[in-house]
Structure formats: structure tokens, C-alpha cells
C-alpha angles and dihedrals in degrees: 000000000000093000098069098059090044092050091048091052092050092050091051092051092049093048091050092050093048090050091051092048092049091049090049092049092050091049092049092047092051091049092050091047091050091050092052092048090049092051093048090049091051091050091050091051091050092050091048090050091054094052099063091044090053093050101038102046118033091183092066121088108260120235113258116243115245117231114196116194137150095209118110118216121208124208092227126006113208129180110253121210111242122205112250114249113233132179128255092254092054091050090049096052092043090052088054091056099262127117122246126215114304133201092241134036113281094227092054090052091049092051091048089051090053090049092050092051089048088055088055093056106027103040097052126089101226092182089066091054093046091049102040095040097038093237121160117248096248138125091256092054090049089051093050092053092043094049090053091059092041089054091053090053091049091052091053097045095047086068092064100075124236094339091055093048090049088052092050091060092059094043089059091042091053090049094055092046090052093048091051093049092049091050090051092050090052089057099247111161123239098258095049091041091055092050091046093050090050091051092047091050092054090046092049097053093041089052091050092057092046095048092046090054091046097050090051093047135049129293093269092062092045091049090051091052091050091047091053100041109025100032097032090231091295103106115115098167113089091197091065091053091047090051093052094045090054090045093054093046095052093044092052089049090052096047092047089056092059119099113256098219091050090052092050092051101037109018089208116155123169108196123216115242122264094242121034126181096207105023110184135177119271110259102166130000122211110250114235120228121236115223113190093194097049098075 
């Protein structure tokens, strides 16, 4: 019998509290509405005050028209590369060393990687580099010039998502196979060849870090990276460093202008010469044609 009076008292207290809250909400809403109406009225009076002044006296400075918009305007809108979304299974098998599904056939990407490496060693006039940069005509000098162009290709292809990174692996693989074959042709024995390959591997990855830092920084940092890696800290002519810094900058500009899908399918890169009389910026690059039968 004691529950009913207690329940009735609790219901009365709850009803009273709800009524007070509702009254408070209505009062607050009316106050906020009145404030907004007051602000709008003040803005209308200010606009009306500006209109007569603009018409009656031309010597006075007219009131500027207010443009209210929520749209944001950028100075320059550029397409940003977005990381490709892959599933958990693809990430797992790639972490284990395998390759997940790609947009293009793997064999076509491998062939394009071999073509791109061939462009780094066959479409470059090494005599110009040996002459202009005072480099000795040796296998090591050839490797230093070749790795510079291979690095520029790696920088470009790493921008093309998983397919580009897959292509980078075979560009580097083709480079080491070529270096080993050239050392065998020159008659270098196995022990010296193993030591030379180890030294070249350390030089290559150290050069990659230095060139990456240089291309993202100013010309002084890039010149320091070229002085350490290409010239072996033996360059005393600042004009040679200036020539190579300009060469790397214009080549990167040229490679960045190439279409990514065309590079993945063809691997064709036509390098600009070391010395140009009328060097100009790249405006439009000729698009290569992909021929599936001409492998």
C-alpha cells in the first residue's frame, strides 16, 4: 500500500520539472529569435542608409556590396595523387613478398621496365658526360651516370601507385643484371666482381637518399648530392656542378610531363641532351604508342 502514494509523488515532481524545462526552452527560443530579428533589422537599416548616400553625393565613397558565399576558391587547383585503397588480403600477401592484383598484366610491366632501363643506358651519350664532367672512362663512371638516370625513372614511377612500384623493382633488377654482365665481359674475376657489386650497391642506395633530398630542396643541396655521388667528392669546377644541376632539373621536368599509363605500358623515355643551345620548358610531350605485338 505504500508504493502508490510514493509513485504519485514522483510523477508529480517529474511533471513539474518537465513543465519548467519546456517553459525555459520556449523562453530561450523566443529570445534567440528576437535577437536574430533585431540583427536583421539593423543590417537592413545599414543597407538602406548606404543607398541614399551613394545616390545623392557622387563624391562620397560608395558602400561596398557584401557577397556572402560558402564556396572556397583556390589560387591553383592541382590534381593530387591519392593512395590506392587495397584490401587486407592484398596487404597481407604483399607484406609476405608476393604481388597482389595489378591493373595491367605483370609481364607487360616487366617488359616496360626493361625498356625503361634500356633507355637509361642506350639513349645517353656517355662521352658528353665524361668530357663535360671530367670523369674517367671506366665501368664505375658509367655506373654513376647510369644510376643517376635510373634514379630519375624511379622517382617518376613511384608516383604511379602499386603498378609503378612493381615496375621499379624490375628496373633495379635489370640494372644489377646488366652491371654483372658488363663486369664479366671486362674479365673481372669472381672475387673482385663480388666486392665491386657490394660497393656499387652501397653507393646506389646512398645516392638515392642524397638525390631524393636534393630534388626536394634547393640547388645547393642537389649540387652537394651530385658532388658526393657523381663526382666522388673530386669536382673543383663550379660550372660542372651548375651544368649537372640544370640537367637534373630539366630532365625531371620532362619525365614528370610524361603520362603515367603510357610509361607503365611502353617504358619509353627520350632524354634531353646534356647541353642545349635553346633550352625551353616542356609544354607538351609527344605521347608514345603502345604496340602489343612489337615486343
